[in-house]
Amino acid sequence: MDFITQNYAPIMFAGLIVFLLFGFPVAFSLGACGLFFGLLGIELGLLPEALMQALPLRLFGIMQNDTLLAIPFFTLMGLILERSGMAEDLLDTIGQLFGPVRGGLALAVIFVGALLAATTGVVAASVISMGLISLPIMLRYGYDRRLASGVIAASGTLAQIIPPSLVLIIMADQLGRSVGDMYKGAFVPGFMLTAMYAGYVILLAIFKPTWVPALPPEARTFREKDGGNGLPSLLVVTVLSTAAALVFAQHIADVQSWWKGETIESVATDETIVVSMCVGVLLAFLIAVLNRIAGLKLLSRIAERVTFVLIPPLLLIFLVLGTIFLGVATPTEGGAMGALGAFAMAMARKRLDLALLKQALNTTTKLSCFVVFILIGSTIFSLVFQGVDGPRWVEHLLSGTPGGQLGFLILVNLLIFLLAFFLDFFELSFIVVPLLAPVAQKLGIDLIWFGVLLAVNMQTSFMHPPFGFALFYLRSVAPTSEYTDKLTRKRIQPVTTMQIYWGAVPFVLIQIVMVGLIIAFPGIVSSGLDKAEKIDLDKIGAEMQAEMPPPEAPAPGAEGTEPAPATPSPEEDPLKALQESLGRDKPKN
């Protein structure tokens, strides 16, 4: 019995693992484990009965958490955009734009995957959409099956790290930090990871050109009347928009100083990028609208198509993130504005009907309930776990890791990497992160940086063979038997499960490299955060003292007052002047 009472916390953690291994849903495993060990601890005298009285208050606290409202808003925004045909239009347009070069279709998938990540925030929606649309096209034109599978699965997982990510919302809630700061910290790493994916495809185009062939001339549908490709006018619009964005980025501090009425010396990197790109894409959209309304015919078909397909979702993304980064709106308000913007875009495209709306609301409700149930279960478990000093046990277990901060980070990332084989990112966020955060904070690790690092690592949970969820999603839509292509009438071989697994391996390695880069160069995350303002307390005190009105001297001979003591001259001894002053104030006998 002494062994049980002295090791109750590790026994409770082991009990949770047993519950999970039995195959029970995670939410109910967490709740059942917490209640079981809570009642057992009360019977053994380890826990007071009053501990369970705090449980209803904690559950009501979950329901009152405004931060979690961002999850259904961003999910609904992404589902409306994705179900209204945005993914198909983007893949078709960007595929035609990049198709003439080797690896163009794979680059289009990565680009569209990043764009869908910034709109949907849901991995399943991104992977399934691109698997249904782009995988048959890449197989039709001779892409290597491993690369085609890997690039679709990897691009879909970008939804976990590129804002507005659902993972980052939950991570911020569990770490007790601002969602806006988490978005700012993840902005640069997310697009760095996208660039690394694109770099891998470019290297394959150089060294393995047969894996990534270009589109044949007959497959290029956007042609001008004169037979040209129409790229010069698109290049002109791109140059003008980029120049406007760069000029605005150089003067963004001056613009903010004028807007806020105070001197702004510097602006965070992520804020500069988002707002400047918003200005650039808005200029491109205005040029295209003016060209169509006035009938100027300055833009080619491909330029007009790219502008009207690409700019609206980009503008919506930058407006949502820009208002969050500027502090104009909270993430919850930004999500609500994004959902409203998605409705407006779907209505403008005449693709919003009752069936689409019902399907999007149904999926949003299911995902939101899934998250809330896991959060309720984890709250029950954490309440009892804290009652038996579980966090102190975890702290003693990890704080003594050889190597200090670096040793702790290596151990934690290995732990997350291994657990990701079996647990989803929601489960990791609710079970593991609350145990690791106090230890990281005690070691002096910034929790925003730590959260982004874990989010990048958790991204591999969707790519791990053989349990990666993104691989399962792709497997559900990839062809399992030989079929005849509708366009070319060729027989297309199926995509095997092993090809999907091997295709994911290079991208898992890229994600591991990204984790190493964040550890080696913390500025990748911290450069996007607002600089902490240094507060000079002495200066503030001097300013307050200067602003205080001088004390009014009482009038001579006023009733109830005594003549003010004479102020000693500077030549007098200060101690003597003090003694004389005290002597005059003594009461008379």
Coordinates of C-alpha atoms in Angstrom, one line a residue:
M1 CA 0.0 0.0 0.0
D2 CA 2.9 2.4 0.7
F3 CA 4.3 1.7 -2.8
I4 CA 0.9 2.8 -4.3
T5 CA 0.6 6.0 -2.2
Q6 CA 4.2 7.0 -2.9
N7 CA 4.0 6.4 -6.6
Y8 CA 0.3 7.3 -7.3
A9 CA 1.1 9.8 -10.1
P10 CA 3.2 7.4 -12.3
I11 CA 0.6 4.7 -11.7
M12 CA -2.1 7.0 -12.8
F13 CA -0.2 7.9 -16.0
A14 CA 0.4 4.3 -16.7
G15 CA -3.3 3.6 -16.1
L16 CA -4.1 6.2 -18.8
I17 CA -1.9 4.4 -21.3
V18 CA -3.7 1.1 -20.5
F19 CA -7.1 2.8 -21.1
L20 CA -5.8 4.1 -24.5
L21 CA -4.4 0.7 -25.4
F22 CA -7.8 -0.9 -24.9
G23 CA -9.0 1.2 -27.8
F24 CA -11.5 3.4 -25.9
P25 CA -12.0 6.9 -27.4
V26 CA -9.4 9.4 -26.0
A27 CA -12.0 11.7 -24.5
F28 CA -13.7 9.0 -22.5
S29 CA -10.4 7.4 -21.6
L30 CA -9.1 10.6 -20.1
G31 CA -12.4 11.2 -18.2
A32 CA -12.8 7.6 -17.0
C33 CA -9.1 7.4 -15.9
G34 CA -9.4 10.7 -14.0
L35 CA -12.6 9.7 -12.2
F36 CA -11.4 6.2 -11.3
F37 CA -8.1 7.4 -9.8
G38 CA -9.8 10.4 -8.2
L39 CA -12.3 8.2 -6.3
L40 CA -9.6 5.7 -5.5
G41 CA -7.4 8.5 -4.2
I42 CA -10.2 9.7 -1.9
E43 CA -10.7 6.2 -0.5
L44 CA -7.0 5.9 0.1
G45 CA -6.9 9.3 1.8
L46 CA -4.6 10.8 -0.7
L47 CA -7.1 13.3 -2.0
P48 CA -9.7 15.4 -0.1
E49 CA -13.4 15.0 -1.1
A50 CA -13.6 18.7 -1.7
L51 CA -11.3 18.3 -4.8
M52 CA -14.2 16.9 -6.9
Q53 CA -16.2 20.0 -6.1
A54 CA -13.9 22.0 -8.3
L55 CA -14.8 19.9 -11.3
P56 CA -18.1 21.6 -12.2
L57 CA -16.4 25.0 -12.1
R58 CA -13.6 23.8 -14.4
L59 CA -16.1 22.4 -16.9
F60 CA -18.1 25.7 -16.9
G61 CA -14.8 27.5 -17.4
I62 CA -14.3 25.5 -20.6
M63 CA -17.7 26.6 -21.9
Q64 CA -16.9 30.2 -21.1
N65 CA -13.6 30.1 -22.9
D66 CA -13.9 32.7 -25.7
T67 CA -10.6 31.5 -27.3
L68 CA -12.1 28.2 -28.3
L69 CA -14.8 29.9 -30.3
A70 CA -12.2 30.6 -33.0
I71 CA -12.2 26.8 -33.8
P72 CA -15.7 26.6 -35.3
F73 CA -15.3 29.9 -37.0
F74 CA -12.1 29.1 -38.8
T75 CA -13.4 25.6 -39.6
L76 CA -16.6 26.9 -41.1
M77 CA -14.6 29.5 -43.1
G78 CA -12.4 26.8 -44.6
L79 CA -15.2 24.3 -45.3
I80 CA -17.3 26.9 -47.1
L81 CA -14.4 27.9 -49.3
E82 CA -13.3 24.3 -50.0
R83 CA -16.9 23.0 -50.7
S84 CA -17.7 26.0 -53.0
G85 CA -15.1 24.8 -55.5
M86 CA -12.1 27.0 -54.5
A87 CA -9.7 24.1 -54.4
E88 CA -10.6 22.8 -57.9
D89 CA -10.3 26.3 -59.4
L90 CA -7.0 26.9 -57.7
L91 CA -5.4 23.6 -58.6
D92 CA -6.6 24.0 -62.2
T93 CA -5.4 27.6 -62.6
I94 CA -2.1 27.2 -60.8
G95 CA -1.5 23.8 -62.5
Q96 CA -1.9 25.5 -65.9
L97 CA 0.4 28.3 -64.8
F98 CA 3.3 26.1 -63.5
G99 CA 2.5 23.1 -65.7
P100 CA 4.9 24.0 -68.6
V101 CA 8.0 23.5 -66.3
R102 CA 9.2 20.2 -64.8
G103 CA 7.7 19.6 -61.4
G104 CA 5.1 22.3 -62.1
L105 CA 2.1 20.2 -61.0
A106 CA 3.9 19.3 -57.8
L107 CA 4.7 22.9 -57.1
A108 CA 1.1 23.8 -57.8
V109 CA 0.0 21.2 -55.2
I110 CA 2.4 22.7 -52.6
F111 CA 1.3 26.3 -53.3
V112 CA -2.4 25.4 -53.2
G113 CA -1.8 23.2 -50.1
A114 CA -0.3 26.2 -48.3
L115 CA -3.2 28.4 -49.4
L116 CA -5.8 25.8 -48.3
A117 CA -3.9 25.5 -45.0
A118 CA -4.4 29.2 -44.5
T119 CA -8.1 28.9 -45.2
T120 CA -9.3 25.5 -44.1
G121 CA -7.0 24.7 -41.1
V122 CA -8.3 21.1 -41.4
V123 CA -5.8 18.5 -42.7
A124 CA -8.5 16.0 -43.8
A125 CA -10.2 18.5 -46.0
S126 CA -7.0 19.6 -47.7
V127 CA -5.6 16.1 -48.3
I128 CA -8.9 14.7 -49.6
S129 CA -9.5 17.7 -51.9
M130 CA -6.1 17.6 -53.5
G131 CA -6.1 13.8 -53.6
L132 CA -9.3 13.8 -55.6
I133 CA -8.3 16.6 -57.9
S134 CA -4.6 16.6 -58.5
L135 CA -3.6 12.9 -58.0
P136 CA -5.4 11.7 -61.2
I137 CA -3.8 14.6 -63.2
M138 CA -0.3 13.8 -62.0
L139 CA -0.8 10.0 -62.7
R140 CA -2.1 10.9 -66.1
Y141 CA 1.0 12.7 -67.1
G142 CA 3.6 10.3 -65.7
Y143 CA 4.5 11.6 -62.3
D144 CA 6.3 9.2 -59.9
R145 CA 3.6 7.7 -57.7
R146 CA 5.7 8.0 -54.5
L147 CA 6.4 11.7 -55.1
A148 CA 2.7 12.4 -56.1
S149 CA 1.5 10.7 -52.9
G150 CA 4.1 12.3 -50.7
V151 CA 3.6 15.9 -52.0
I152 CA -0.2 15.7 -51.5
A153 CA 0.0 14.3 -48.0
A154 CA 2.7 16.8 -46.9
S155 CA 1.0 19.8 -48.4
G156 CA -2.2 18.9 -46.6
T157 CA -0.4 18.8 -43.2
L158 CA 0.6 22.4 -43.7
A159 CA -2.8 23.2 -42.2
Q160 CA -1.3 22.4 -38.8
I161 CA 1.4 25.1 -38.7
I162 CA 0.3 27.9 -41.1
P163 CA -2.1 30.3 -39.4
P164 CA -5.0 30.2 -38.8
S165 CA -4.3 26.7 -37.6
L166 CA -6.6 24.9 -35.2
V167 CA -3.5 23.3 -33.6
L168 CA -2.1 26.7 -32.7
I169 CA -5.4 27.7 -31.1
I170 CA -5.4 24.7 -28.8
M171 CA -1.7 25.0 -28.1
A172 CA -2.1 28.6 -27.0
D173 CA -5.0 27.6 -24.8
Q174 CA -3.0 24.8 -23.1
L175 CA 0.1 27.0 -22.7
G176 CA -1.9 29.9 -21.4
R177 CA -0.6 32.2 -24.1
S178 CA -2.2 34.5 -26.7
V179 CA -3.4 32.9 -29.9
G180 CA -2.3 36.0 -31.8
D181 CA 1.3 35.6 -30.5
M182 CA 1.2 31.9 -31.4
Y183 CA 0.1 32.8 -34.9
K184 CA 2.9 35.4 -35.2
G185 CA 5.5 32.9 -34.0
A186 CA 4.4 30.2 -36.5
F187 CA 4.0 32.5 -39.5
V188 CA 7.7 32.4 -40.7
P189 CA 8.3 28.7 -39.9
G190 CA 5.2 27.7 -41.8
F191 CA 6.2 29.3 -45.0
M192 CA 9.8 28.2 -44.5
L193 CA 8.5 24.6 -44.4
T194 CA 6.5 25.3 -47.6
A195 CA 9.7 26.6 -49.3
M196 CA 11.6 23.5 -48.2
Y197 CA 9.0 21.3 -49.8
A198 CA 9.2 23.3 -53.0
G199 CA 13.0 23.1 -52.9
Y200 CA 12.8 19.3 -52.7
V201 CA 10.6 19.2 -55.8
I202 CA 13.0 21.6 -57.7
L203 CA 15.9 19.3 -56.8
L204 CA 14.0 16.3 -58.2
A205 CA 13.2 18.3 -61.4
I206 CA 17.0 18.8 -61.8
F207 CA 18.3 15.3 -60.9
K208 CA 15.2 13.1 -61.5
P209 CA 13.4 14.8 -64.4
T210 CA 11.5 11.6 -65.4
W211 CA 9.8 11.7 -62.0
V212 CA 8.3 15.2 -62.6
P213 CA 7.5 15.7 -66.3
A214 CA 6.1 19.0 -67.7
L215 CA 2.6 19.1 -69.1
P216 CA 2.5 18.3 -72.8
P217 CA 1.4 21.1 -75.1
E218 CA -2.0 19.6 -75.8
A219 CA -2.8 19.7 -72.0
R220 CA -2.3 23.5 -71.7
T221 CA -5.8 24.9 -72.1
F222 CA -5.1 28.6 -71.5
R223 CA -4.1 30.0 -74.8
E224 CA -4.5 33.5 -76.3
K225 CA -6.2 34.1 -79.6
D226 CA -2.7 34.8 -81.2
G227 CA -1.4 31.5 -79.8
G228 CA 0.7 33.1 -77.1
N229 CA 0.8 32.0 -73.4
G230 CA -0.3 35.4 -72.0
L231 CA 2.4 35.4 -69.4
P232 CA 3.8 38.9 -70.1
S233 CA 0.8 40.8 -68.8
L234 CA 0.7 38.5 -65.7
L235 CA 4.3 39.3 -65.1
V236 CA 3.6 43.1 -65.3
V237 CA 0.8 42.8 -62.8
T238 CA 3.0 40.7 -60.5
V239 CA 5.8 43.2 -60.7
L240 CA 3.5 46.2 -60.0
S241 CA 1.9 44.4 -57.0
T242 CA 5.3 43.3 -55.6
A243 CA 6.8 46.8 -56.0
A244 CA 3.8 48.3 -54.1
A245 CA 4.1 45.7 -51.4
L246 CA 7.8 46.4 -51.0
V247 CA 7.4 50.1 -50.9
F248 CA 4.6 49.8 -48.3
A249 CA 6.8 47.4 -46.2
Q250 CA 9.6 50.0 -46.1
H251 CA 7.2 52.7 -44.9
I252 CA 4.9 50.6 -42.7
A253 CA 6.2 52.2 -39.5
D254 CA 5.5 55.7 -40.9
V255 CA 2.0 54.6 -41.9
Q256 CA 1.3 53.2 -38.5
S257 CA 2.7 56.3 -36.8
W258 CA 0.3 58.4 -38.9
W259 CA -2.7 56.0 -38.2
K260 CA -2.1 55.7 -34.4
G261 CA -1.0 59.3 -33.9
E262 CA 2.2 58.2 -32.1
T263 CA 5.7 57.4 -33.1
I264 CA 6.2 53.8 -34.2
E265 CA 9.9 52.9 -34.6
S266 CA 9.7 49.3 -35.7
V267 CA 7.0 46.7 -36.8
A268 CA 7.1 43.0 -36.3
T269 CA 8.2 40.9 -39.3
D270 CA 5.1 38.9 -39.7
E271 CA 2.9 41.9 -39.4
T272 CA 5.0 43.7 -42.1
I273 CA 4.7 40.7 -44.4
V274 CA 0.9 40.2 -44.0
V275 CA -0.1 43.8 -44.3
S276 CA 2.3 44.5 -47.2
M277 CA 1.1 41.4 -49.1
C278 CA -2.5 42.6 -48.5
V279 CA -1.7 45.9 -50.1
G280 CA 0.0 44.1 -53.1
V281 CA -2.9 41.7 -53.8
L282 CA -5.5 44.4 -53.4
L283 CA -3.7 46.5 -56.0
A284 CA -3.6 43.4 -58.4
F285 CA -7.3 42.8 -57.8
L286 CA -8.2 46.5 -58.5
I287 CA -6.2 46.4 -61.7
A288 CA -8.1 43.3 -62.9
V289 CA -11.5 44.7 -61.9
L290 CA -10.8 48.0 -63.7
N291 CA -9.6 46.1 -66.8
R292 CA -12.8 44.1 -66.9
I293 CA -15.3 46.9 -66.2
A294 CA -13.6 49.4 -68.5
G295 CA -13.0 46.8 -71.2
L296 CA -9.3 47.8 -71.5
K297 CA -8.2 44.3 -72.6
L298 CA -4.8 44.9 -71.0
L299 CA -4.7 41.5 -69.3
S300 CA -4.4 38.1 -71.0
R301 CA -6.8 35.2 -70.2
I302 CA -4.3 33.5 -67.9
A303 CA -3.6 36.8 -66.1
E304 CA -7.3 37.6 -65.6
R305 CA -8.0 34.0 -64.5
V306 CA -5.1 33.9 -62.0
T307 CA -6.2 37.2 -60.6
F308 CA -9.9 36.5 -60.1
V309 CA -9.2 32.9 -58.8
L310 CA -6.2 33.5 -56.6
I311 CA -6.7 37.1 -55.2
P312 CA -10.0 36.8 -53.4
P313 CA -9.0 33.9 -51.0
L314 CA -5.6 35.5 -50.6
L315 CA -7.1 38.8 -49.7
L316 CA -9.5 37.2 -47.2
I317 CA -6.6 35.4 -45.6
F318 CA -4.5 38.5 -45.3
L319 CA -7.4 40.6 -44.0
V320 CA -8.1 38.1 -41.3
L321 CA -4.5 37.6 -40.2
G322 CA -3.8 41.3 -40.7
T323 CA -6.5 42.4 -38.3
I324 CA -5.3 39.8 -35.7
F325 CA -1.6 40.8 -36.0
L326 CA -2.4 44.5 -35.9
G327 CA -4.5 44.0 -32.8
V328 CA -7.7 45.3 -34.4
A329 CA -9.5 42.0 -33.8
T330 CA -9.1 39.0 -31.6
P331 CA -8.6 35.6 -33.2
T332 CA -12.2 34.8 -32.4
E333 CA -13.4 38.0 -34.1
G334 CA -11.0 37.4 -37.0
G335 CA -12.5 33.9 -37.4
A336 CA -16.0 35.3 -37.4
M337 CA -15.0 37.9 -40.0
G338 CA -13.4 35.1 -42.1
A339 CA -16.5 32.9 -42.0
L340 CA -18.6 35.9 -43.1
G341 CA -16.1 36.6 -45.9
A342 CA -16.2 33.0 -47.0
F343 CA -20.1 33.2 -47.2
A344 CA -19.8 36.3 -49.3
M345 CA -17.2 34.7 -51.7
A346 CA -19.4 31.6 -52.1
M347 CA -22.4 33.7 -52.9
A348 CA -20.5 35.8 -55.4
R349 CA -19.4 32.6 -57.2
K350 CA -23.1 31.5 -57.1
R351 CA -22.1 28.2 -55.4
L352 CA -23.7 28.6 -52.0
D353 CA -26.8 26.5 -51.6
L354 CA -28.7 24.9 -48.7
A355 CA -27.0 21.5 -49.2
L356 CA -23.5 23.0 -49.0
L357 CA -24.4 25.1 -46.0
K358 CA -25.9 22.1 -44.2
Q359 CA -22.8 19.9 -44.9
A360 CA -20.4 22.6 -43.7
L361 CA -22.3 23.3 -40.5
N362 CA -22.6 19.5 -39.8
T363 CA -18.8 19.0 -40.2
T364 CA -18.0 22.1 -38.1
T365 CA -20.3 20.9 -35.3
K366 CA -18.8 17.5 -35.3
L367 CA -15.2 18.8 -35.1
S368 CA -16.1 21.3 -32.4
C369 CA -17.8 18.7 -30.3
F370 CA -14.8 16.4 -30.8
V371 CA -12.4 19.1 -29.5
V372 CA -14.7 20.0 -26.5
F373 CA -15.2 16.4 -25.4
I374 CA -11.4 15.8 -25.4
L375 CA -10.9 19.0 -23.5
I376 CA -13.5 18.0 -20.9
G377 CA -11.8 14.6 -20.5
S378 CA -8.4 16.1 -20.2
T379 CA -9.7 18.6 -17.6
I380 CA -11.0 15.8 -15.4
F381 CA -7.7 13.9 -15.7
S382 CA -5.5 17.0 -15.1
L383 CA -7.5 18.0 -12.0
V384 CA -6.8 14.6 -10.3
F385 CA -3.3 14.4 -11.6
Q386 CA -2.5 17.8 -10.1
G387 CA -4.1 16.7 -6.9
V388 CA -1.6 13.9 -6.5
D389 CA 1.3 16.1 -7.4
G390 CA 1.7 14.7 -10.9
P391 CA 3.2 17.8 -12.4
R392 CA 5.9 17.7 -9.7
W393 CA 6.7 14.1 -10.6
V394 CA 7.0 15.1 -14.3
E395 CA 9.2 18.0 -13.4
H396 CA 11.6 15.9 -11.3
L397 CA 11.6 13.4 -14.2
L398 CA 12.5 15.9 -16.9
S399 CA 14.3 18.7 -15.2
G400 CA 17.2 16.5 -14.3
T401 CA 17.9 15.7 -18.0
P402 CA 21.6 16.0 -18.9
G403 CA 22.4 18.9 -21.1
G404 CA 20.0 21.5 -19.5
Q405 CA 17.6 23.2 -22.0
L406 CA 19.1 21.4 -25.0
G407 CA 18.9 18.0 -23.4
F408 CA 15.3 18.7 -22.4
L409 CA 14.3 19.8 -25.9
I410 CA 15.9 16.8 -27.5
L411 CA 14.2 14.4 -25.1
V412 CA 10.8 16.1 -25.5
N413 CA 11.0 16.1 -29.3
L414 CA 11.9 12.5 -29.4
L415 CA 9.0 11.7 -27.1
I416 CA 6.5 13.7 -29.2
F417 CA 7.9 12.1 -32.4
L418 CA 7.4 8.6 -31.0
L419 CA 4.0 9.3 -29.5
A420 CA 2.9 10.8 -32.8
F421 CA 2.9 7.3 -34.2
F422 CA -0.1 6.5 -32.1
L423 CA -1.8 9.7 -31.0
D424 CA -3.4 12.6 -33.0
F425 CA -2.3 16.2 -32.5
F426 CA -5.4 16.9 -30.5
E427 CA -4.6 14.1 -28.1
L428 CA -1.0 15.2 -27.8
S429 CA -2.0 18.8 -27.2
F430 CA -4.4 17.9 -24.4
I431 CA -2.4 15.1 -22.7
V432 CA 1.3 15.8 -23.1
V433 CA 1.6 19.6 -23.5
P434 CA 0.1 20.5 -20.1
L435 CA 2.7 18.2 -18.5
L436 CA 5.7 19.6 -20.4
A437 CA 4.8 23.4 -20.2
P438 CA 5.6 23.9 -16.5
V439 CA 9.0 22.2 -16.9
A440 CA 9.8 24.3 -19.9
Q441 CA 8.9 27.5 -18.2
K442 CA 11.0 26.6 -15.1
L443 CA 14.0 26.0 -17.5
G444 CA 13.6 29.5 -18.9
I445 CA 12.1 28.4 -22.3
D446 CA 9.7 30.9 -23.9
L447 CA 6.4 29.1 -24.2
I448 CA 5.4 30.7 -27.5
W449 CA 8.6 29.4 -29.1
F450 CA 8.1 26.0 -27.3
G451 CA 4.5 25.8 -28.6
V452 CA 5.6 26.5 -32.2
L453 CA 8.4 23.9 -31.9
L454 CA 6.0 21.2 -30.7
A455 CA 3.4 22.2 -33.4
V456 CA 6.0 21.6 -36.1
N457 CA 6.9 18.3 -34.5
M458 CA 3.3 17.2 -34.1
Q459 CA 2.9 17.9 -37.8
T460 CA 4.8 14.6 -38.4
S461 CA 1.9 12.8 -36.6
F462 CA 0.0 13.0 -39.9
M463 CA 2.9 11.7 -42.0
H464 CA 4.3 8.8 -40.0
P465 CA 4.1 5.5 -41.8
P466 CA 2.2 3.4 -41.0
F467 CA -0.2 5.3 -38.7
G468 CA -0.2 8.8 -40.3
F469 CA -3.7 10.1 -40.6
A470 CA -2.9 12.1 -43.8
L471 CA -1.8 8.8 -45.4
F472 CA -5.1 7.2 -44.4
Y473 CA -7.0 10.1 -46.0
L474 CA -5.0 9.8 -49.2
R475 CA -5.4 6.0 -49.2
S476 CA -9.2 6.5 -49.1
V477 CA -9.2 8.5 -52.3
A478 CA -6.2 7.1 -54.2
P479 CA -7.0 4.5 -56.9
T480 CA -6.8 0.9 -55.6
S481 CA -7.2 -0.8 -58.9
E482 CA -6.2 -0.3 -62.6
Y483 CA -8.5 2.1 -64.4
T484 CA -8.8 3.9 -67.8
D485 CA -8.1 7.6 -67.9
K486 CA -11.1 9.5 -69.2
L487 CA -9.1 12.0 -71.2
T488 CA -6.1 10.0 -72.6
R489 CA -7.8 6.6 -72.7
K490 CA -4.7 5.1 -71.2
R491 CA -4.6 2.4 -68.6
I492 CA -3.4 3.8 -65.3
Q493 CA -1.9 1.6 -62.7
P494 CA -3.2 1.8 -59.1
V495 CA -1.3 3.6 -56.2
T496 CA -0.2 1.0 -53.6
T497 CA -0.1 1.6 -49.9
M498 CA 3.7 1.1 -49.8
Q499 CA 4.1 3.8 -52.5
I500 CA 2.2 6.2 -50.3
Y501 CA 4.3 5.3 -47.3
W502 CA 7.6 5.7 -49.1
G503 CA 6.5 8.9 -50.6
A504 CA 5.9 10.4 -47.1
V505 CA 9.4 9.5 -45.8
P506 CA 11.3 12.4 -47.5
F507 CA 8.8 15.0 -46.3
V508 CA 9.0 13.6 -42.7
L509 CA 12.8 14.1 -42.9
I510 CA 12.2 17.7 -44.1
Q511 CA 10.0 18.3 -41.1
I512 CA 12.6 16.9 -38.7
V513 CA 15.2 19.2 -40.3
M514 CA 12.8 22.1 -39.7
V515 CA 12.5 21.1 -36.0
G516 CA 16.4 21.2 -35.8
L517 CA 16.5 24.6 -37.4
I518 CA 14.0 26.1 -34.9
I519 CA 16.1 24.7 -32.0
A520 CA 19.4 26.0 -33.6
F521 CA 18.0 29.4 -34.7
P522 CA 15.3 30.5 -32.2
G523 CA 15.0 33.8 -34.1
I524 CA 12.9 31.9 -36.8
V525 CA 10.1 32.1 -34.3
S526 CA 10.9 35.0 -32.1
S527 CA 11.5 37.4 -35.1
G528 CA 7.8 37.5 -35.7
L529 CA 6.9 38.4 -32.1
D530 CA 6.5 41.9 -30.9
K531 CA 9.6 43.3 -29.2
A532 CA 9.2 43.6 -25.4
E533 CA 9.1 47.2 -24.4
K534 CA 11.8 48.2 -21.8
I535 CA 10.2 50.2 -19.0
D536 CA 12.3 52.7 -17.2
L537 CA 10.7 53.1 -13.8
D538 CA 13.0 56.0 -12.8
K539 CA 12.0 57.9 -15.8
I540 CA 8.3 57.3 -15.3
G541 CA 8.6 58.3 -11.7
A542 CA 10.3 61.6 -12.6
E543 CA 7.6 62.3 -15.2
M544 CA 4.9 61.7 -12.7
Q545 CA 6.5 63.9 -10.1
A546 CA 7.0 66.7 -12.7
E547 CA 3.3 66.5 -13.6
M548 CA 2.1 66.7 -10.0
P549 CA 0.9 70.1 -8.9
P550 CA 3.1 71.8 -6.2
P551 CA 1.6 71.8 -2.7
E552 CA -0.3 74.9 -1.8
A553 CA 1.2 76.8 1.2
P554 CA -1.3 77.8 3.9
A555 CA -2.0 81.5 4.3
P556 CA -0.2 83.2 7.2
G557 CA -2.4 83.6 10.3
A558 CA -5.1 81.2 9.0
E559 CA -7.2 79.6 11.7
G560 CA -5.9 76.2 12.9
T561 CA -2.5 76.7 11.3
E562 CA 0.9 77.5 12.5
P563 CA 3.5 79.6 10.8
A564 CA 5.5 77.5 8.4
P565 CA 9.0 76.7 9.7
A566 CA 11.8 78.6 8.0
T567 CA 13.5 76.6 5.3
P568 CA 17.1 76.1 6.2
S569 CA 19.5 77.7 3.8
P570 CA 21.8 75.5 1.8
E571 CA 24.8 76.6 3.8
E572 CA 23.3 75.2 7.0
D573 CA 23.9 71.8 8.3
P574 CA 20.9 69.6 7.1
L575 CA 21.0 67.6 10.3
K576 CA 20.9 70.7 12.4
A577 CA 18.0 72.1 10.4
L578 CA 16.1 68.9 10.9
Q579 CA 16.8 68.9 14.7
E580 CA 15.6 72.6 14.9
S581 CA 12.5 71.7 13.0
L582 CA 11.7 68.8 15.3
G583 CA 12.4 71.0 18.3
R584 CA 9.8 73.6 17.2
D585 CA 7.2 70.9 16.7
K586 CA 7.5 69.5 20.3
P587 CA 4.4 70.1 22.5
K588 CA 4.8 72.5 25.4
N589 CA 4.4 71.4 29.0

